[in-house]
PDB file of C-alpha atoms in Angstrom:
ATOM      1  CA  UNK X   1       3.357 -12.042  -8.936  1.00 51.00           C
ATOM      2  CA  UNK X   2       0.890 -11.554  -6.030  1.00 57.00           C
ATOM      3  CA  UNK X   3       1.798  -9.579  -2.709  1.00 56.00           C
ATOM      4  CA  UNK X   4       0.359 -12.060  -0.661  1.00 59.00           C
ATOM      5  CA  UNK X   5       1.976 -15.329  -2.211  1.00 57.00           C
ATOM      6  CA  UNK X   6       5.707 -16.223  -3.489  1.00 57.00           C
ATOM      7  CA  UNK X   7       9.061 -16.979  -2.505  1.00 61.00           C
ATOM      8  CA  UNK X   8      10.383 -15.143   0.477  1.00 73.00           C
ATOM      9  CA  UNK X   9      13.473 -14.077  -1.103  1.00 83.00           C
ATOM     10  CA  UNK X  10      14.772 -10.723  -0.791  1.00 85.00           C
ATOM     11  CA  UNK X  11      14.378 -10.479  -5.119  1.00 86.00           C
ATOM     12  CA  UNK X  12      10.744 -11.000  -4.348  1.00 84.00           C
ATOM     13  CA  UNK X  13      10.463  -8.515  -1.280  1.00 87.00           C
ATOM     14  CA  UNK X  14      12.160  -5.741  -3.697  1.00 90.00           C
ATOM     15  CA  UNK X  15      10.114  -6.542  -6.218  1.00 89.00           C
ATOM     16  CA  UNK X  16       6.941  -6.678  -4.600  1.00 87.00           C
ATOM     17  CA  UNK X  17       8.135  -3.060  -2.529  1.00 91.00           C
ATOM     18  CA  UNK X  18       8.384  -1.986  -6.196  1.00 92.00           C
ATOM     19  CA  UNK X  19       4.887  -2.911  -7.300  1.00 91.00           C
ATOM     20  CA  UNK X  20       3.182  -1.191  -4.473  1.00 90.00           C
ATOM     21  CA  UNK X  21       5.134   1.841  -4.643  1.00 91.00           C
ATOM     22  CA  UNK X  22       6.470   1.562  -1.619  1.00 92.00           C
ATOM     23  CA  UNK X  23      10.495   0.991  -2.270  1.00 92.00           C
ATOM     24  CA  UNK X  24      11.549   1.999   1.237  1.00 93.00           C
ATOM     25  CA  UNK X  25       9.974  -1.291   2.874  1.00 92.00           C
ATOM     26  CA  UNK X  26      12.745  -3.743   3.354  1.00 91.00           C
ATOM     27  CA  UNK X  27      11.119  -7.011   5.408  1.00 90.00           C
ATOM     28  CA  UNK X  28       9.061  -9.203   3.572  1.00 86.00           C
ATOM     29  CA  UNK X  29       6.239  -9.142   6.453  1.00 88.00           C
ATOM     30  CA  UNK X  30       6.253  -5.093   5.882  1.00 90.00           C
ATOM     31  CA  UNK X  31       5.856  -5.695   2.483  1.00 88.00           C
ATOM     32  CA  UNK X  32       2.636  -8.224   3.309  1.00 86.00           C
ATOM     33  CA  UNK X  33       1.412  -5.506   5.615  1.00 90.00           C
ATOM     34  CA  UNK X  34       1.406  -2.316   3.706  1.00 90.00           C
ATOM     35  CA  UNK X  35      -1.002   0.005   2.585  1.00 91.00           C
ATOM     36  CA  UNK X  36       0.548   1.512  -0.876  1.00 90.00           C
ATOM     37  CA  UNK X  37       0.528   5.159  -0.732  1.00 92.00           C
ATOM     38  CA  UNK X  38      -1.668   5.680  -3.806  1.00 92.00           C
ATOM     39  CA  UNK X  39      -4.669   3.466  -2.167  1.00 93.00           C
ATOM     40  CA  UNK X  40      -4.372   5.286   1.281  1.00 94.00           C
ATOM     41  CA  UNK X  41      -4.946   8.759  -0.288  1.00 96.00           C
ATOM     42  CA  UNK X  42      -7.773   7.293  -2.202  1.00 96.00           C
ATOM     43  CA  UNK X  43      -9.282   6.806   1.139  1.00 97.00           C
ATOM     44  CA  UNK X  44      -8.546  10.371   2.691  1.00 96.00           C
ATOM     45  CA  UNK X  45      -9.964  11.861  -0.363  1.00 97.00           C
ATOM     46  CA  UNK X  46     -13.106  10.335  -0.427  1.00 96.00           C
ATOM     47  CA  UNK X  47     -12.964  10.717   3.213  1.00 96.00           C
ATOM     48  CA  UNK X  48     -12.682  14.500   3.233  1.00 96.00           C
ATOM     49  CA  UNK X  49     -14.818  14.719   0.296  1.00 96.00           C
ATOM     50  CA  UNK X  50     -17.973  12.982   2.675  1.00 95.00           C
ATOM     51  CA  UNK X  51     -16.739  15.512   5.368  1.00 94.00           C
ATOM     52  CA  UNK X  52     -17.199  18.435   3.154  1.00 93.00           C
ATOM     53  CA  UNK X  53     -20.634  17.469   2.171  1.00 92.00           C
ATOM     54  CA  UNK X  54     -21.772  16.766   5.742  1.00 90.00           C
ATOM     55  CA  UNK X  55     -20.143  20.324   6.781  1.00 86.00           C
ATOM     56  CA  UNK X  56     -22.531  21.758   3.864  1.00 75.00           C
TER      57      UNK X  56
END
């Protein structure tokens, strides 16, 4: 399965919601447009991490 490809069928949509740990997305296109959680606080930790250094 890929998030950006597939059949636009609502097994697909749960099951791709389910793979980026976002289960609360129910539209295909939010599915195609999400961040997943997990990636996103990635970012803010390396971003406060670069903050915290520059503070220093």
């Amino acid at each position: 399965m890929t998030i950006t490809g597939g059949r636009l069928s609502k097994a697909w949509q749960r099951a791709a919601a389910q793979a980026l740990g976002t289960p609360w997305i129910t539209t295909v296109s939010g599915v195609r447009e999400a961040i997943p959680p997990v990636y996103a606080h990635w970012i803010a930790t390396q971003y406060f991490a670069l903050e915290a250094r520059s503070a220093a």
